[in-house]
């Protein structure tokens, strides 16, 4: 089974009509992984797979626009008739389970254990599900955040999560077949110091060029930009095929 990316949502920092926040379905090597769970993406996920059959869930960071639909999944798995055969592994920054339990007003997380198996991410975290390998790298953001490198049968996809330009992001994307990268902001604020916490389109393009990726896909474009403008600017900096992530896109890596 080839490595396939399905775009569920791309919006930042809140969902819009027909545009959920960040979320993707990554399929390959016999595995299906929900990557980031932004608001609206759980509904979109059901268009492409039965969520109860997910192999794993992977969360880049705990900001709501990347994680809030874990709550929708919890309700579906626990009360909505989508109970998985075994608790679904959730790879996420530490404290994810406690935050989710807080939505239910519960001080403990034990009641979630029959639907989710929480596993903390860390820099260099590496796991294999069937023939799909997932490697996480800590990247530059204003919260504990990880980018993802997915490898399957010789194909490589890299995903920035939310990140400013940084050496770890370039290393993560090195020679990837497809680099899915945020371009959230139009420009960095005057006086902003490293580490910067989001990419401009030019940052995304330069990272793609330095990492020598084959193709670049722009996502998580914020309200100060249009997706078309962000993609065009990134393409000029990247010097390689560059695309816009659009809800419903299905791309074989």
Short mmCIF file of C-alpha atoms in Angstrom, two decimals:
data_model
loop_
_atom_site.label_atom_id
_atom_site.label_comp_id
_atom_site.label_asym_id
_atom_site.label_seq_id
_atom_site.Cartn_x
_atom_site.Cartn_y
_atom_site.Cartn_z
CA UNK A 1 0.00 0.00 0.00
CA UNK A 2 1.66 3.27 -1.10
CA UNK A 3 2.13 6.26 1.18
CA UNK A 4 -0.88 8.54 0.73
CA UNK A 5 -1.77 11.91 2.23
CA UNK A 6 -5.40 13.02 2.49
CA UNK A 7 -5.95 16.66 3.46
CA UNK A 8 -8.72 17.01 6.05
CA UNK A 9 -8.18 20.62 7.11
CA UNK A 10 -5.74 23.50 6.65
CA UNK A 11 -7.22 26.58 8.36
CA UNK A 12 -5.42 28.81 10.87
CA UNK A 13 -6.18 29.81 13.59
CA UNK A 14 -9.87 28.83 13.48
CA UNK A 15 -12.07 26.80 11.12
CA UNK A 16 -14.10 28.43 8.38
CA UNK A 17 -16.98 27.26 6.19
CA UNK A 18 -15.81 24.08 4.45
CA UNK A 19 -12.31 24.60 5.84
CA UNK A 20 -11.48 22.78 9.10
CA UNK A 21 -8.27 23.47 10.98
CA UNK A 22 -5.14 21.35 10.64
CA UNK A 23 -5.64 17.64 10.09
CA UNK A 24 -4.49 14.91 7.71
CA UNK A 25 -4.98 11.20 7.13
CA UNK A 26 -1.72 9.41 6.43
CA UNK A 27 -2.09 5.94 4.92
CA UNK A 28 0.59 3.48 3.98
CA UNK A 29 2.12 0.09 4.64
CA UNK A 30 -1.12 -1.22 6.13
CA UNK A 31 -1.50 1.66 8.62
CA UNK A 32 -3.84 4.65 8.85
CA UNK A 33 -2.77 7.55 11.06
CA UNK A 34 -4.76 10.70 11.84
CA UNK A 35 -2.15 13.47 11.93
CA UNK A 36 -3.32 16.50 13.93
CA UNK A 37 -6.90 16.84 15.08
CA UNK A 38 -7.93 20.42 14.44
CA UNK A 39 -11.58 21.46 14.84
CA UNK A 40 -13.72 19.98 12.09
CA UNK A 41 -11.28 17.27 11.04
CA UNK A 42 -12.98 14.38 12.82
CA UNK A 43 -16.06 14.87 10.63
CA UNK A 44 -13.86 15.00 7.53
CA UNK A 45 -11.97 11.90 8.64
CA UNK A 46 -15.21 9.89 8.44
CA UNK A 47 -15.41 10.60 4.71
CA UNK A 48 -12.27 8.54 4.13
CA UNK A 49 -12.12 5.85 6.81
CA UNK A 50 -13.86 4.37 9.83
CA UNK A 51 -12.17 6.20 12.75
CA UNK A 52 -12.55 3.09 14.93
CA UNK A 53 -10.06 1.36 12.62
CA UNK A 54 -7.32 3.97 12.97
CA UNK A 55 -3.89 2.54 13.62
CA UNK A 56 -2.79 5.62 15.58
CA UNK A 57 -3.30 9.33 16.15
CA UNK A 58 -0.32 11.71 16.04
CA UNK A 59 -0.56 15.27 17.45
CA UNK A 60 2.14 17.85 16.72
CA UNK A 61 1.26 20.13 19.66
CA UNK A 62 -1.59 20.94 22.00
CA UNK A 63 -2.82 24.25 20.60
CA UNK A 64 -6.55 23.92 19.96
CA UNK A 65 -6.33 24.35 16.19
CA UNK A 66 -4.29 21.12 16.06
CA UNK A 67 -5.81 19.02 18.84
CA UNK A 68 -9.34 20.05 19.84
CA UNK A 69 -11.12 17.34 17.82
CA UNK A 70 -9.64 14.69 20.09
CA UNK A 71 -12.68 15.61 22.19
CA UNK A 72 -15.01 14.71 19.29
CA UNK A 73 -13.18 11.42 18.85
CA UNK A 74 -13.46 10.66 22.57
CA UNK A 75 -17.24 11.10 22.43
CA UNK A 76 -17.49 8.99 19.26
CA UNK A 77 -15.35 6.18 20.63
CA UNK A 78 -16.87 6.14 24.11
CA UNK A 79 -20.52 6.95 23.45
CA UNK A 80 -21.16 7.15 19.69
CA UNK A 81 -20.94 3.56 18.60
CA UNK A 82 -17.45 3.84 17.09
CA UNK A 83 -15.64 2.01 19.90
CA UNK A 84 -12.28 0.69 18.60
CA UNK A 85 -11.34 -2.94 19.10
CA UNK A 86 -8.42 -1.77 21.28
CA UNK A 87 -7.42 1.64 22.65
CA UNK A 88 -5.98 3.77 19.84
CA UNK A 89 -2.36 4.88 20.41
CA UNK A 90 -2.19 8.67 20.67
CA UNK A 91 1.30 10.09 20.16
CA UNK A 92 1.27 13.61 21.56
CA UNK A 93 3.20 16.02 23.77
CA UNK A 94 3.02 15.28 27.46
CA UNK A 95 -0.08 16.47 29.30
CA UNK A 96 -2.41 15.69 26.39
CA UNK A 97 -4.45 13.18 28.42
CA UNK A 98 -4.86 15.54 31.38
CA UNK A 99 -6.03 18.38 29.15
CA UNK A 100 -8.57 16.15 27.45
CA UNK A 101 -9.85 14.91 30.80
CA UNK A 102 -10.30 18.54 31.83
CA UNK A 103 -12.93 19.00 29.10
CA UNK A 104 -14.98 16.38 30.97
CA UNK A 105 -14.34 18.06 34.34
CA UNK A 106 -12.41 15.01 35.52
CA UNK A 107 -9.23 15.29 37.61
CA UNK A 108 -8.03 11.83 36.53
CA UNK A 109 -7.40 10.38 33.06
CA UNK A 110 -8.15 6.72 33.78
CA UNK A 111 -11.62 6.84 32.25
CA UNK A 112 -10.03 7.52 28.82
CA UNK A 113 -7.92 4.37 28.85
CA UNK A 114 -10.52 2.18 27.18
CA UNK A 115 -10.45 4.33 24.02
CA UNK A 116 -7.03 6.07 23.96
CA UNK A 117 -3.52 4.83 24.75
CA UNK A 118 -1.54 8.04 25.33
CA UNK A 119 2.18 7.92 24.56
CA UNK A 120 4.39 10.99 25.06
CA UNK A 121 6.37 12.31 22.12
CA UNK A 122 9.97 13.46 22.46
CA UNK A 123 12.72 14.61 20.11
CA UNK A 124 13.80 11.56 18.13
CA UNK A 125 10.70 9.51 18.99
CA UNK A 126 10.52 6.67 16.49
CA UNK A 127 7.77 4.08 16.03
CA UNK A 128 6.73 1.66 13.33
CA UNK A 129 3.19 0.51 12.56
CA UNK A 130 3.32 -2.30 10.02
CA UNK A 131 5.44 -0.83 7.20
CA UNK A 132 4.91 2.81 8.17
CA UNK A 133 7.67 4.45 10.21
CA UNK A 134 6.96 7.69 12.11
CA UNK A 135 9.84 9.81 13.43
CA UNK A 136 9.26 12.99 15.44
CA UNK A 137 11.57 15.98 15.79
CA UNK A 138 11.21 18.91 18.19
CA UNK A 139 10.77 22.14 16.19
CA UNK A 140 10.60 25.85 16.98
CA UNK A 141 7.21 27.03 18.25
CA UNK A 142 5.83 28.73 21.37
CA UNK A 143 4.76 25.39 22.88
CA UNK A 144 6.20 21.88 22.93
CA UNK A 145 5.88 20.97 19.25
CA UNK A 146 7.04 18.23 16.92
CA UNK A 147 7.39 17.81 13.19
CA UNK A 148 6.83 14.41 11.61
CA UNK A 149 8.81 12.35 9.12
CA UNK A 150 6.88 9.41 7.71
CA UNK A 151 8.59 6.69 5.67
CA UNK A 152 6.98 3.82 3.82
CA UNK A 153 8.47 1.52 1.20
CA UNK A 154 11.06 4.09 0.12
CA UNK A 155 8.71 7.11 0.08
CA UNK A 156 9.15 9.97 2.55
CA UNK A 157 6.71 12.65 3.70
CA UNK A 158 7.78 15.40 6.09
CA UNK A 159 5.30 17.58 8.00
CA UNK A 160 6.33 20.75 9.77
CA UNK A 161 3.54 20.94 12.35
CA UNK A 162 3.68 24.56 13.48
CA UNK A 163 7.27 25.75 13.29
CA UNK A 164 9.43 28.68 12.51
CA UNK A 165 12.50 28.14 10.35
CA UNK A 166 15.11 26.15 12.29
CA UNK A 167 17.81 23.54 11.67
CA UNK A 168 15.60 20.75 13.02
CA UNK A 169 12.93 21.52 10.42
CA UNK A 170 15.47 21.37 7.60
CA UNK A 171 16.86 18.08 8.94
CA UNK A 172 13.34 16.67 9.23
CA UNK A 173 12.59 17.47 5.60
CA UNK A 174 15.93 16.30 4.16
CA UNK A 175 15.36 14.80 0.68
CA UNK A 176 11.67 14.14 1.40
CA UNK A 177 9.49 13.31 -1.57
CA UNK A 178 6.80 15.65 -0.21
CA UNK A 179 7.27 18.38 2.38
CA UNK A 180 3.99 19.58 3.91
CA UNK A 181 4.88 22.91 5.47
CA UNK A 182 3.01 25.71 7.18
CA UNK A 183 3.17 29.28 5.86
CA UNK A 184 1.11 30.95 8.53
CA UNK A 185 2.37 34.52 8.44
CA UNK A 186 3.01 37.24 5.86
CA UNK A 187 6.13 38.58 7.54
CA UNK A 188 8.04 38.33 10.80
CA UNK A 189 7.41 41.12 13.28
CA UNK A 190 10.10 43.77 13.51
CA UNK A 191 12.46 42.95 16.34
CA UNK A 192 11.29 39.33 16.54
CA UNK A 193 14.11 37.17 17.84
CA UNK A 194 15.01 33.57 17.07
CA UNK A 195 13.41 31.16 17.49
CA UNK A 196 10.61 32.37 15.27
CA UNK A 197 7.45 30.36 15.81
CA UNK A 198 5.83 30.35 12.35
CA UNK A 199 7.05 30.29 8.76
CA UNK A 200 6.48 32.89 6.09
CA UNK A 201 6.03 31.51 2.57
CA UNK A 202 9.66 32.39 1.89
CA UNK A 203 10.78 30.49 4.99
CA UNK A 204 8.89 27.40 3.79
CA UNK A 205 10.38 27.71 0.31
CA UNK A 206 13.94 28.21 1.53
CA UNK A 207 13.64 25.24 3.89
CA UNK A 208 12.41 23.08 1.01
CA UNK A 209 15.30 24.21 -1.17
CA UNK A 210 17.94 23.67 1.54
CA UNK A 211 16.46 20.26 2.41
CA UNK A 212 16.44 19.31 -1.29
CA UNK A 213 12.89 18.01 -1.16
CA UNK A 214 11.21 16.84 -4.36
CA UNK A 215 7.89 18.67 -3.86
CA UNK A 216 6.54 21.26 -1.44
CA UNK A 217 2.93 21.57 -0.28
CA UNK A 218 1.87 24.74 1.55
CA UNK A 219 -0.67 24.51 4.38
CA UNK A 220 -1.85 26.33 7.55
CA UNK A 221 -2.00 29.70 5.80
CA UNK A 222 -3.14 32.39 8.22
CA UNK A 223 -5.65 35.21 7.75
CA UNK A 224 -3.09 37.78 6.59
CA UNK A 225 -2.45 35.78 3.40
CA UNK A 226 -4.37 33.98 0.70
CA UNK A 227 -3.44 30.39 -0.01
CA UNK A 228 -2.69 31.27 -3.63
CA UNK A 229 -0.34 34.11 -2.72
CA UNK A 230 1.43 32.04 -0.08
CA UNK A 231 1.98 29.16 -2.50
CA UNK A 232 3.30 31.47 -5.21
CA UNK A 233 5.78 33.14 -2.88
CA UNK A 234 6.94 29.79 -1.49
CA UNK A 235 7.40 28.38 -4.99
CA UNK A 236 9.64 31.27 -5.98
CA UNK A 237 11.87 30.67 -2.96
CA UNK A 238 11.82 26.88 -3.29
CA UNK A 239 12.62 26.55 -6.98
CA UNK A 240 10.74 23.25 -7.22
CA UNK A 241 7.15 22.05 -7.71
CA UNK A 242 4.96 23.68 -5.05
CA UNK A 243 1.29 23.05 -4.35
CA UNK A 244 -1.50 24.34 -2.15
CA UNK A 245 -3.02 21.95 0.38
CA UNK A 246 -6.78 22.00 -0.17
CA UNK A 247 -9.39 20.07 1.79
CA UNK A 248 -10.17 16.80 0.04
CA UNK A 249 -6.85 16.54 -1.76
CA UNK A 250 -5.50 12.99 -1.92
CA UNK A 251 -1.85 12.73 -2.93
CA UNK A 252 0.31 9.64 -3.34
CA UNK A 253 3.82 10.42 -2.11
#
